[in-house]
PDB file of C-alpha atoms in Angstrom:
ATOM      1  CA  MET Y  13      -8.603 -14.412 114.298  1.00  0.00           C
ATOM      2  CA  THR Y  14     -10.834 -15.290 111.644  1.00  0.00           C
ATOM      3  CA  ASP Y  15     -10.954 -13.424 108.245  1.00  0.00           C
ATOM      4  CA  ARG Y  16     -14.591 -12.096 109.650  1.00  0.00           C
ATOM      5  CA  THR Y  17     -13.164  -9.954 112.345  1.00  0.00           C
ATOM      6  CA  ASP Y  18      -9.802  -9.801 109.862  1.00  0.00           C
ATOM      7  CA  LEU Y  19     -12.433  -7.394 107.390  1.00  0.00           C
ATOM      8  CA  ALA Y  20     -14.155  -5.798 110.782  1.00  0.00           C
ATOM      9  CA  LEU Y  21     -11.292  -4.193 111.771  1.00  0.00           C
ATOM     10  CA  ARG Y  22     -10.530  -2.111 108.309  1.00  0.00           C
ATOM     11  CA  ASP Y  23     -14.010  -1.259 108.530  1.00  0.00           C
ATOM     12  CA  ILE Y  24     -12.953   0.713 111.831  1.00  0.00           C
ATOM     13  CA  PRO Y  25     -12.477   4.290 111.839  1.00  0.00           C
ATOM     14  CA  SER Y  26      -9.661   6.392 112.530  1.00  0.00           C
ATOM     15  CA  TYR Y  27     -10.428   9.819 114.207  1.00  0.00           C
ATOM     16  CA  ALA Y  28      -7.331  13.372 113.804  1.00  0.00           C
ATOM     17  CA  LEU Y  29      -5.876  14.076 117.043  1.00  0.00           C
ATOM     18  CA  TYR Y  30      -8.087  16.380 118.640  1.00  0.00           C
ATOM     19  CA  GLY Y  31     -11.383  16.171 117.096  1.00  0.00           C
ATOM     20  CA  GLU Y  32     -10.661  17.523 113.555  1.00  0.00           C
ATOM     21  CA  ALA Y  33     -11.222  15.347 110.883  1.00  0.00           C
ATOM     22  CA  ALA Y  34      -8.753  14.137 108.457  1.00  0.00           C
ATOM     23  CA  GLU Y  35      -8.808  14.385 105.225  1.00  0.00           C
ATOM     24  CA  ASP Y  36      -6.032  11.794 104.266  1.00  0.00           C
ATOM     25  CA  PRO Y  37      -6.419   8.626 106.323  1.00  0.00           C
ATOM     26  CA  ALA Y  38      -3.675   7.587 106.213  1.00  0.00           C
ATOM     27  CA  ALA Y  39      -1.885  10.346 107.862  1.00  0.00           C
ATOM     28  CA  ASP Y  40      -3.491  11.301 111.172  1.00  0.00           C
ATOM     29  CA  TRP Y  41      -1.336   9.717 113.407  1.00  0.00           C
ATOM     30  CA  ILE Y  42      -0.002  12.954 113.826  1.00  0.00           C
ATOM     31  CA  HIS Y  43      -0.479  16.891 113.840  1.00  0.00           C
ATOM     32  CA  CYS Y  44       1.552  19.384 113.553  1.00  0.00           C
ATOM     33  CA  GLU Y  45       1.120  23.172 114.280  1.00  0.00           C
ATOM     34  CA  THR Y  46       2.737  26.282 115.315  1.00  0.00           C
ATOM     35  CA  ILE Y  47       4.143  27.280 119.076  1.00  0.00           C
ATOM     36  CA  GLN Y  48       2.219  30.952 118.381  1.00  0.00           C
ATOM     37  CA  SER Y  49      -0.713  28.862 117.106  1.00  0.00           C
ATOM     38  CA  ARG Y  50      -2.067  27.994 120.610  1.00  0.00           C
ATOM     39  CA  SER Y  51      -0.364  29.474 123.083  1.00  0.00           C
ATOM     40  CA  ARG Y  52      -1.123  33.425 122.489  1.00  0.00           C
ATOM     41  CA  LEU Y  53      -4.741  32.032 122.823  1.00  0.00           C
ATOM     42  CA  HIS Y  54      -3.430  31.301 126.496  1.00  0.00           C
ATOM     43  CA  ASN Y  55      -1.796  34.676 126.929  1.00  0.00           C
ATOM     44  CA  TYR Y  56       1.703  31.805 126.423  1.00  0.00           C
ATOM     45  CA  ARG Y  57       0.600  30.390 129.153  1.00  0.00           C
ATOM     46  CA  ILE Y  58       0.158  26.935 129.372  1.00  0.00           C
ATOM     47  CA  LEU Y  59      -0.857  25.055 132.155  1.00  0.00           C
ATOM     48  CA  PRO Y  60       0.766  21.927 133.007  1.00  0.00           C
ATOM     49  CA  HIS Y  61      -1.093  18.957 131.449  1.00  0.00           C
ATOM     50  CA  ARG Y  62      -0.215  14.812 130.311  1.00  0.00           C
ATOM     51  CA  HIS Y  63      -1.256  12.420 127.525  1.00  0.00           C
ATOM     52  CA  GLU Y  64      -1.591   9.036 127.866  1.00  0.00           C
ATOM     53  CA  LYS Y  65      -0.843   7.459 124.497  1.00  0.00           C
ATOM     54  CA  LEU Y  66       0.332  10.594 122.920  1.00  0.00           C
ATOM     55  CA  PHE Y  67       4.381  12.258 122.127  1.00  0.00           C
ATOM     56  CA  GLN Y  68       5.938  15.330 121.429  1.00  0.00           C
ATOM     57  CA  ILE Y  69       8.397  16.869 119.577  1.00  0.00           C
ATOM     58  CA  LEU Y  70       8.612  20.800 121.243  1.00  0.00           C
ATOM     59  CA  HIS Y  71      10.745  22.650 118.250  1.00  0.00           C
ATOM     60  CA  LEU Y  72      11.634  25.816 120.123  1.00  0.00           C
ATOM     61  CA  ALA Y  73      13.088  27.520 117.459  1.00  0.00           C
ATOM     62  CA  ARG Y  74      13.059  31.277 119.025  1.00  0.00           C
ATOM     63  CA  GLY Y  75      12.342  32.730 122.653  1.00  0.00           C
ATOM     64  CA  THR Y  76      12.558  31.168 125.776  1.00  0.00           C
ATOM     65  CA  ALA Y  77       9.870  28.573 127.386  1.00  0.00           C
ATOM     66  CA  ASP Y  78       9.673  28.108 132.187  1.00  0.00           C
ATOM     67  CA  MET Y  79       8.978  24.778 131.330  1.00  0.00           C
ATOM     68  CA  ALA Y  80       7.497  22.278 134.534  1.00  0.00           C
ATOM     69  CA  LEU Y  81       8.077  18.537 133.778  1.00  0.00           C
ATOM     70  CA  ASP Y  82       6.990  15.949 136.647  1.00  0.00           C
ATOM     71  CA  GLY Y  83       6.823  18.936 139.059  1.00  0.00           C
ATOM     72  CA  GLN Y  84       9.960  20.195 138.614  1.00  0.00           C
ATOM     73  CA  SER Y  85      11.264  23.647 136.647  1.00  0.00           C
ATOM     74  CA  THR Y  86      13.315  24.085 133.828  1.00  0.00           C
ATOM     75  CA  LYS Y  87      13.923  26.985 131.934  1.00  0.00           C
ATOM     76  CA  VAL Y  88      14.368  26.681 127.934  1.00  0.00           C
ATOM     77  CA  THR Y  89      15.941  29.343 125.417  1.00  0.00           C
ATOM     78  CA  GLY Y  90      15.785  28.658 121.475  1.00  0.00           C
ATOM     79  CA  PRO Y  91      16.802  26.971 119.394  1.00  0.00           C
ATOM     80  CA  ALA Y  92      16.176  23.651 121.892  1.00  0.00           C
ATOM     81  CA  ILE Y  93      14.075  20.572 120.748  1.00  0.00           C
ATOM     82  CA  VAL Y  94      11.848  19.464 123.729  1.00  0.00           C
ATOM     83  CA  THR Y  95      10.838  15.361 123.177  1.00  0.00           C
ATOM     84  CA  LEU Y  96       7.255  14.450 125.967  1.00  0.00           C
ATOM     85  CA  PRO Y  97       6.665  10.679 126.004  1.00  0.00           C
ATOM     86  CA  PRO Y  98       3.531   9.823 126.796  1.00  0.00           C
ATOM     87  CA  MET Y  99       2.236  10.838 130.853  1.00  0.00           C
ATOM     88  CA  THR Y 100       5.018  13.579 131.003  1.00  0.00           C
ATOM     89  CA  VAL Y 101       2.926  16.080 133.119  1.00  0.00           C
ATOM     90  CA  HIS Y 102       4.093  19.640 131.501  1.00  0.00           C
ATOM     91  CA  GLY Y 103       3.296  22.808 131.229  1.00  0.00           C
ATOM     92  CA  TYR Y 104       5.093  26.527 129.374  1.00  0.00           C
ATOM     93  CA  ARG Y 105       4.818  30.488 130.110  1.00  0.00           C
ATOM     94  CA  PHE Y 106       6.136  31.037 126.793  1.00  0.00           C
ATOM     95  CA  SER Y 107       7.802  33.851 126.387  1.00  0.00           C
ATOM     96  CA  PRO Y 108       6.053  36.444 123.495  1.00  0.00           C
ATOM     97  CA  ASP Y 109       8.736  36.219 120.390  1.00  0.00           C
ATOM     98  CA  VAL Y 110       8.213  32.934 121.084  1.00  0.00           C
ATOM     99  CA  GLN Y 111       8.788  30.883 116.989  1.00  0.00           C
ATOM    100  CA  GLY Y 112       8.820  27.669 116.797  1.00  0.00           C
ATOM    101  CA  THR Y 113       6.867  23.525 115.962  1.00  0.00           C
ATOM    102  CA  VAL Y 114       4.678  21.342 117.878  1.00  0.00           C
ATOM    103  CA  LEU Y 115       4.656  17.790 116.632  1.00  0.00           C
ATOM    104  CA  THR Y 116       2.373  15.969 118.250  1.00  0.00           C
ATOM    105  CA  LEU Y 117       1.384  11.410 117.012  1.00  0.00           C
ATOM    106  CA  PHE Y 118       0.796   8.749 119.279  1.00  0.00           C
ATOM    107  CA  ASP Y 119       3.604   7.267 120.632  1.00  0.00           C
ATOM    108  CA  SER Y 120       2.114   3.618 119.518  1.00  0.00           C
ATOM    109  CA  ARG Y 121       3.423   5.125 116.067  1.00  0.00           C
ATOM    110  CA  LEU Y 122       6.679   6.518 116.752  1.00  0.00           C
ATOM    111  CA  ALA Y 123       7.107   2.622 117.907  1.00  0.00           C
ATOM    112  CA  HIS Y 124       6.874   1.046 114.521  1.00  0.00           C
ATOM    113  CA  ILE Y 125       9.094   3.330 112.904  1.00  0.00           C
ATOM    114  CA  LEU Y 126      11.567   2.633 115.549  1.00  0.00           C
ATOM    115  CA  ALA Y 127      11.035  -0.628 115.873  1.00  0.00           C
ATOM    116  CA  ASP Y 128      14.194  -2.099 114.306  1.00  0.00           C
ATOM    117  CA  MET Y 129      16.203   1.058 115.839  1.00  0.00           C
ATOM    118  CA  ASP Y 130      17.109  -0.255 119.533  1.00  0.00           C
ATOM    119  CA  GLY Y 131      18.574   2.950 120.712  1.00  0.00           C
ATOM    120  CA  VAL Y 132      16.827   5.158 119.161  1.00  0.00           C
ATOM    121  CA  ARG Y 133      13.807   3.924 120.929  1.00  0.00           C
ATOM    122  CA  GLU Y 134      15.065   3.906 124.579  1.00  0.00           C
ATOM    123  CA  THR Y 135      16.334   7.870 123.680  1.00  0.00           C
ATOM    124  CA  PHE Y 136      12.777   8.404 123.338  1.00  0.00           C
ATOM    125  CA  ARG Y 137      11.403   6.647 126.368  1.00  0.00           C
ATOM    126  CA  SER Y 138      12.283   9.798 128.427  1.00  0.00           C
ATOM    127  CA  VAL Y 139      12.115  13.187 128.210  1.00  0.00           C
ATOM    128  CA  GLN Y 140      14.804  14.629 126.476  1.00  0.00           C
ATOM    129  CA  LEU Y 141      15.867  18.918 127.033  1.00  0.00           C
ATOM    130  CA  ILE Y 142      18.248  19.067 123.991  1.00  0.00           C
ATOM    131  CA  GLY Y 143      20.060  23.014 122.670  1.00  0.00           C
ATOM    132  CA  LEU Y 144      21.380  23.315 120.069  1.00  0.00           C
ATOM    133  CA  GLN Y 145      23.356  26.376 120.572  1.00  0.00           C
ATOM    134  CA  ASP Y 146      26.627  24.080 120.133  1.00  0.00           C
ATOM    135  CA  HIS Y 147      24.628  22.215 117.178  1.00  0.00           C
ATOM    136  CA  ALA Y 148      25.056  24.957 114.498  1.00  0.00           C
ATOM    137  CA  ASP Y 149      24.729  22.077 110.962  1.00  0.00           C
ATOM    138  CA  ALA Y 150      22.597  20.114 113.127  1.00  0.00           C
ATOM    139  CA  THR Y 151      19.856  23.084 113.815  1.00  0.00           C
ATOM    140  CA  HIS Y 152      19.553  24.013 110.089  1.00  0.00           C
ATOM    141  CA  GLY Y 153      18.918  20.563 109.413  1.00  0.00           C
ATOM    142  CA  LEU Y 154      16.188  20.152 111.669  1.00  0.00           C
ATOM    143  CA  ALA Y 155      15.141  23.467 110.952  1.00  0.00           C
ATOM    144  CA  ASP Y 156      14.727  21.888 107.436  1.00  0.00           C
ATOM    145  CA  ASP Y 157      12.908  19.062 107.977  1.00  0.00           C
ATOM    146  CA  ILE Y 158      10.984  20.543 110.056  1.00  0.00           C
ATOM    147  CA  ARG Y 159       9.834  22.688 108.048  1.00  0.00           C
ATOM    148  CA  SER Y 160       9.639  19.955 105.138  1.00  0.00           C
ATOM    149  CA  LEU Y 161       7.157  17.966 107.357  1.00  0.00           C
ATOM    150  CA  THR Y 162       5.115  20.165 108.498  1.00  0.00           C
ATOM    151  CA  ALA Y 163       4.501  21.126 104.405  1.00  0.00           C
ATOM    152  CA  GLU Y 164       3.690  17.702 103.930  1.00  0.00           C
ATOM    153  CA  PHE Y 165       1.374  17.719 106.474  1.00  0.00           C
ATOM    154  CA  ALA Y 166      -0.142  20.885 105.574  1.00  0.00           C
ATOM    155  CA  GLY Y 167      -0.176  19.268 101.793  1.00  0.00           C
ATOM    156  CA  ARG Y 168      -2.706  16.473 100.109  1.00  0.00           C
ATOM    157  CA  ALA Y 169      -0.012  15.412  97.726  1.00  0.00           C
ATOM    158  CA  SER Y 170       0.543  11.279  96.939  1.00  0.00           C
ATOM    159  CA  GLY Y 171       2.683   9.263  99.428  1.00  0.00           C
ATOM    160  CA  ARG Y 172       1.563  12.166 101.888  1.00  0.00           C
ATOM    161  CA  SER Y 173       1.525  10.422 105.168  1.00  0.00           C
ATOM    162  CA  GLU Y 174       5.464   7.973 104.042  1.00  0.00           C
ATOM    163  CA  ALA Y 175       7.170  11.627 103.512  1.00  0.00           C
ATOM    164  CA  ILE Y 176       5.683  12.756 106.943  1.00  0.00           C
ATOM    165  CA  GLN Y 177       7.330   9.457 108.276  1.00  0.00           C
ATOM    166  CA  ALA Y 178      10.205   9.252 106.534  1.00  0.00           C
ATOM    167  CA  ARG Y 179      11.359  12.753 107.729  1.00  0.00           C
ATOM    168  CA  LEU Y 180       9.784  11.996 111.401  1.00  0.00           C
ATOM    169  CA  LEU Y 181      12.669  10.107 111.005  1.00  0.00           C
ATOM    170  CA  LEU Y 182      15.703  11.814 109.879  1.00  0.00           C
ATOM    171  CA  VAL Y 183      14.619  14.440 112.727  1.00  0.00           C
ATOM    172  CA  LEU Y 184      14.934  11.003 115.008  1.00  0.00           C
ATOM    173  CA  ILE Y 185      18.109   9.602 114.495  1.00  0.00           C
ATOM    174  CA  THR Y 186      19.560  13.689 114.681  1.00  0.00           C
ATOM    175  CA  LEU Y 187      18.531  13.671 117.557  1.00  0.00           C
ATOM    176  CA  HIS Y 188      19.679  10.805 119.231  1.00  0.00           C
ATOM    177  CA  ARG Y 189      22.792  11.109 117.595  1.00  0.00           C
ATOM    178  CA  ILE Y 190      23.369  14.892 119.721  1.00  0.00           C
ATOM    179  CA  ARG Y 191      22.540  13.368 122.725  1.00  0.00           C
ATOM    180  CA  GLY Y 192      25.728  10.406 121.942  1.00  0.00           C
ATOM    181  CA  SER Y 193      27.387  12.664 121.877  1.00  0.00           C
ATOM    182  CA  GLY Y 194      27.616  13.560 125.129  1.00  0.00           C
ATOM    183  CA  GLN Y 195      25.119  16.611 125.894  1.00  0.00           C
ATOM    184  CA  LYS Y 196      22.711  16.194 129.134  1.00  0.00           C
ATOM    185  CA  SER Y 197      18.760  15.394 129.315  1.00  0.00           C
ATOM    186  CA  GLY Y 198      16.140  15.053 131.786  1.00  0.00           C
ATOM    187  CA  ALA Y 199      16.123  11.169 131.258  1.00  0.00           C
ATOM    188  CA  HIS Y 200      17.919  11.484 134.862  1.00  0.00           C
ATOM    189  CA  ILE Y 201      14.531  12.834 136.352  1.00  0.00           C
ATOM    190  CA  PRO Y 202      13.682  11.127 139.722  1.00  0.00           C
ATOM    191  CA  GLY Y 203      10.815   8.840 139.008  1.00  0.00           C
ATOM    192  CA  ARG Y 204      11.515   8.830 135.575  1.00  0.00           C
ATOM    193  CA  ARG Y 205      12.413   4.901 135.449  1.00  0.00           C
ATOM    194  CA  ALA Y 206       9.106   3.626 136.989  1.00  0.00           C
ATOM    195  CA  LEU Y 207       7.362   6.271 134.310  1.00  0.00           C
ATOM    196  CA  GLN Y 208       9.406   4.357 131.469  1.00  0.00           C
ATOM    197  CA  HIS Y 209       9.103   1.066 133.036  1.00  0.00           C
ATOM    198  CA  ALA Y 210       4.931   1.971 133.457  1.00  0.00           C
ATOM    199  CA  LEU Y 211       5.549   3.037 129.465  1.00  0.00           C
ATOM    200  CA  ARG Y 212       7.698  -0.083 128.554  1.00  0.00           C
ATOM    201  CA  PHE Y 213       4.700  -1.848 130.183  1.00  0.00           C
ATOM    202  CA  ARG Y 214       1.504  -0.377 127.987  1.00  0.00           C
ATOM    203  CA  GLU Y 215       3.525  -1.489 124.867  1.00  0.00           C
ATOM    204  CA  LEU Y 216       4.127  -4.814 126.052  1.00  0.00           C
ATOM    205  CA  VAL Y 217       0.073  -5.321 126.790  1.00  0.00           C
ATOM    206  CA  ASP Y 218      -1.325  -3.476 123.731  1.00  0.00           C
ATOM    207  CA  GLN Y 219       1.104  -6.357 121.820  1.00  0.00           C
ATOM    208  CA  ASP Y 220       0.248  -9.377 123.847  1.00  0.00           C
ATOM    209  CA  PHE Y 221      -3.187  -8.804 125.246  1.00  0.00           C
ATOM    210  CA  ARG Y 222      -5.737 -10.569 123.198  1.00  0.00           C
ATOM    211  CA  LYS Y 223      -2.148 -14.007 124.559  1.00  0.00           C
ATOM    212  CA  HIS Y 224      -3.671 -13.499 128.621  1.00  0.00           C
ATOM    213  CA  HIS Y 225      -0.122 -13.443 129.955  1.00  0.00           C
ATOM    214  CA  PRO Y 226      -0.242 -13.819 133.614  1.00  0.00           C
ATOM    215  CA  ILE Y 227       1.338 -11.318 134.998  1.00  0.00           C
ATOM    216  CA  GLU Y 228       4.186 -12.561 136.089  1.00  0.00           C
ATOM    217  CA  ALA Y 229       6.007 -12.680 132.937  1.00  0.00           C
ATOM    218  CA  TYR Y 230       5.128  -9.805 132.011  1.00  0.00           C
ATOM    219  CA  ALA Y 231       6.997  -8.876 135.248  1.00  0.00           C
ATOM    220  CA  ARG Y 232      10.158 -11.323 134.610  1.00  0.00           C
ATOM    221  CA  ARG Y 233      10.340  -9.141 130.816  1.00  0.00           C
ATOM    222  CA  LEU Y 234      10.568  -5.692 132.394  1.00  0.00           C
ATOM    223  CA  GLY Y 235      13.545  -7.107 135.139  1.00  0.00           C
ATOM    224  CA  LEU Y 236      11.252  -6.246 137.569  1.00  0.00           C
ATOM    225  CA  THR Y 237       8.628  -8.769 140.047  1.00  0.00           C
ATOM    226  CA  PRO Y 238       4.809  -8.672 140.511  1.00  0.00           C
ATOM    227  CA  PRO Y 239       4.504  -6.582 142.979  1.00  0.00           C
ATOM    228  CA  HIS Y 240       6.402  -3.892 141.776  1.00  0.00           C
ATOM    229  CA  LEU Y 241       5.303  -4.181 138.572  1.00  0.00           C
ATOM    230  CA  ASN Y 242       2.244  -3.427 140.378  1.00  0.00           C
ATOM    231  CA  ARG Y 243       3.266  -0.612 142.967  1.00  0.00           C
ATOM    232  CA  ILE Y 244       4.346   1.025 138.665  1.00  0.00           C
ATOM    233  CA  CYS Y 245       1.606   1.243 137.732  1.00  0.00           C
ATOM    234  CA  ARG Y 246      -0.560   1.752 140.420  1.00  0.00           C
ATOM    235  CA  GLU Y 247       1.817   5.185 140.494  1.00  0.00           C
ATOM    236  CA  HIS Y 248       1.871   5.851 137.003  1.00  0.00           C
ATOM    237  CA  LEU Y 249      -1.436   4.302 134.782  1.00  0.00           C
ATOM    238  CA  GLY Y 250      -3.690   4.073 138.445  1.00  0.00           C
ATOM    239  CA  ASP Y 251      -5.156   0.805 137.848  1.00  0.00           C
ATOM    240  CA  THR Y 252      -3.008  -2.030 138.908  1.00  0.00           C
ATOM    241  CA  ALA Y 253      -0.886  -4.403 136.115  1.00  0.00           C
ATOM    242  CA  LEU Y 254      -3.548  -6.620 135.696  1.00  0.00           C
ATOM    243  CA  GLY Y 255      -5.988  -3.776 135.454  1.00  0.00           C
ATOM    244  CA  VAL Y 256      -4.081  -1.963 133.176  1.00  0.00           C
ATOM    245  CA  VAL Y 257      -4.679  -5.675 130.173  1.00  0.00           C
ATOM    246  CA  HIS Y 258      -8.248  -5.721 131.686  1.00  0.00           C
ATOM    247  CA  GLN Y 259      -8.480  -2.138 130.497  1.00  0.00           C
ATOM    248  CA  ARG Y 260      -7.343  -3.047 127.001  1.00  0.00           C
ATOM    249  CA  ILE Y 261      -9.250  -6.345 127.090  1.00  0.00           C
ATOM    250  CA  ILE Y 262     -12.017  -3.827 127.233  1.00  0.00           C
ATOM    251  CA  LEU Y 263     -11.284  -1.015 125.330  1.00  0.00           C
ATOM    252  CA  GLU Y 264     -10.586  -3.774 122.410  1.00  0.00           C
ATOM    253  CA  ALA Y 265     -13.935  -5.580 122.613  1.00  0.00           C
ATOM    254  CA  LYS Y 266     -16.169  -2.093 123.059  1.00  0.00           C
ATOM    255  CA  ARG Y 267     -14.313  -0.837 119.080  1.00  0.00           C
ATOM    256  CA  TYR Y 268     -15.806  -4.143 117.650  1.00  0.00           C
ATOM    257  CA  LEU Y 269     -18.876  -3.937 119.649  1.00  0.00           C
ATOM    258  CA  THR Y 270     -18.951  -0.053 118.247  1.00  0.00           C
ATOM    259  CA  PHE Y 271     -18.310  -0.568 115.199  1.00  0.00           C
ATOM    260  CA  THR Y 272     -18.360  -3.590 113.552  1.00  0.00           C
ATOM    261  CA  GLY Y 273     -21.669  -5.893 113.415  1.00  0.00           C
ATOM    262  CA  LEU Y 274     -19.769  -8.987 115.276  1.00  0.00           C
ATOM    263  CA  SER Y 275     -21.617 -11.238 117.623  1.00  0.00           C
ATOM    264  CA  ALA Y 276     -20.851 -11.181 120.644  1.00  0.00           C
ATOM    265  CA  LYS Y 277     -19.639 -15.247 120.616  1.00  0.00           C
ATOM    266  CA  GLU Y 278     -16.885 -13.214 116.833  1.00  0.00           C
ATOM    267  CA  ILE Y 279     -15.504 -11.006 119.676  1.00  0.00           C
ATOM    268  CA  ALA Y 280     -15.117 -13.345 122.239  1.00  0.00           C
ATOM    269  CA  LEU Y 281     -13.320 -15.597 119.483  1.00  0.00           C
ATOM    270  CA  ALA Y 282     -10.924 -12.442 118.645  1.00  0.00           C
ATOM    271  CA  LEU Y 283     -10.056 -11.795 122.190  1.00  0.00           C
ATOM    272  CA  ALA Y 284      -9.168 -15.267 122.704  1.00  0.00           C
ATOM    273  CA  PHE Y 285     -11.942 -16.164 125.378  1.00  0.00           C
ATOM    274  CA  ASP Y 286     -12.736 -19.704 124.913  1.00  0.00           C
ATOM    275  CA  ASP Y 287     -16.099 -19.242 126.867  1.00  0.00           C
ATOM    276  CA  PRO Y 288     -18.141 -16.662 125.399  1.00  0.00           C
ATOM    277  CA  ALA Y 289     -20.295 -17.243 127.570  1.00  0.00           C
ATOM    278  CA  TYR Y 290     -17.205 -15.662 130.603  1.00  0.00           C
ATOM    279  CA  PHE Y 291     -16.621 -12.802 127.860  1.00  0.00           C
ATOM    280  CA  ALA Y 292     -19.779 -11.546 128.769  1.00  0.00           C
ATOM    281  CA  ARG Y 293     -19.754 -12.434 132.354  1.00  0.00           C
ATOM    282  CA  PHE Y 294     -16.338 -10.787 131.862  1.00  0.00           C
ATOM    283  CA  PHE Y 295     -17.989  -7.371 130.322  1.00  0.00           C
ATOM    284  CA  LYS Y 296     -20.099  -7.143 131.850  1.00  0.00           C
ATOM    285  CA  GLN Y 297     -18.671  -6.696 135.311  1.00  0.00           C
ATOM    286  CA  LYS Y 298     -15.855  -4.611 133.800  1.00  0.00           C
ATOM    287  CA  THR Y 299     -18.926  -1.549 132.582  1.00  0.00           C
ATOM    288  CA  GLY Y 300     -21.261  -2.550 133.992  1.00  0.00           C
ATOM    289  CA  LEU Y 301     -23.466  -3.894 130.483  1.00  0.00           C
ATOM    290  CA  PRO Y 302     -23.577  -7.467 128.484  1.00  0.00           C
ATOM    291  CA  PRO Y 303     -22.211  -6.693 125.242  1.00  0.00           C
ATOM    292  CA  LEU Y 304     -25.042  -6.307 122.934  1.00  0.00           C
ATOM    293  CA  ALA Y 305     -25.904  -3.424 125.638  1.00  0.00           C
ATOM    294  CA  PHE Y 306     -23.401  -2.132 124.914  1.00  0.00           C
ATOM    295  CA  ARG Y 307     -23.623  -2.188 121.513  1.00  0.00           C
ATOM    296  CA  ALA Y 308     -27.613  -0.892 121.208  1.00  0.00           C
ATOM    297  CA  VAL Y 309     -25.745   2.673 123.735  1.00  0.00           C
ATOM    298  CA  GLN Y 310     -23.231   3.432 120.926  1.00  0.00           C
ATOM    299  CA  GLN Y 311     -25.757   3.268 118.299  1.00  0.00           C
ATOM    300  CA  SER Y 312     -28.147   4.690 119.463  1.00  0.00           C
ATOM    301  CA  THR Y 313     -25.140   7.533 120.591  1.00  0.00           C
ATOM    302  CA  LEU Y 314     -23.695   7.711 116.715  1.00  0.00           C
ATOM    303  CA  ALA Y 315     -26.790   7.458 115.200  1.00  0.00           C
TER     304      ALA Y 315
END
């Protein structure tokens, strides 16, 4: 990639979760709120939904939650922790006396934080339902760490993002240790293994989409056959494996076209297309517009 494309990438703005303006762009990768703040607006009921690229930690400090997780129902009594990887369909009915915190972050950031901790990362690829009643010391420590994390999130002190990440890592390691003590989780919900493969595939695509690997190469890394990978992608990601790769390439192209002044040829090179004309045809096929026409529409929309 050229120096010009590197510079252009730095100009792409970063937006906070939920459309909120981030006063500190360095810390907009995470959002913290109390369970009460959102659930009471909906009569303590959150209808089943899912997040495509977000990872959530729900700390139920007090009260109960009737939960629907991927079509299965369970009741959780605080103190407890629930972790939800992307694409998990989840809904809640909380008791009115509920207390606790919801931490929401980009799954890509979680992968970055745990890049050198494969065991911990593997724990959070699946739903975890962790009761804390029998872990008094860990319960107090977790509550303290989460309070410190939310205080950092609400503040504007120097090193805020780093402090949030450090406290989040403590929370994740503590939960991993509790899981390692033999407590059962929701990891064996039927279909979860296929979803884990789908999420791992999307991680690999995020890392390598510029390399234009054949689907067979991704399938080998996942220990799957290409037809099996395609079935998983259709079921959990709504497209074929190749379609998921193409979506990621188009997303990056749209970012370049919207937020940089790079030419279509420069964008093609940045995305490892040897033939800029082929890139232009590919982009039009997927979006219905040539690259520069798409840019014009975006500029008029953002003006």
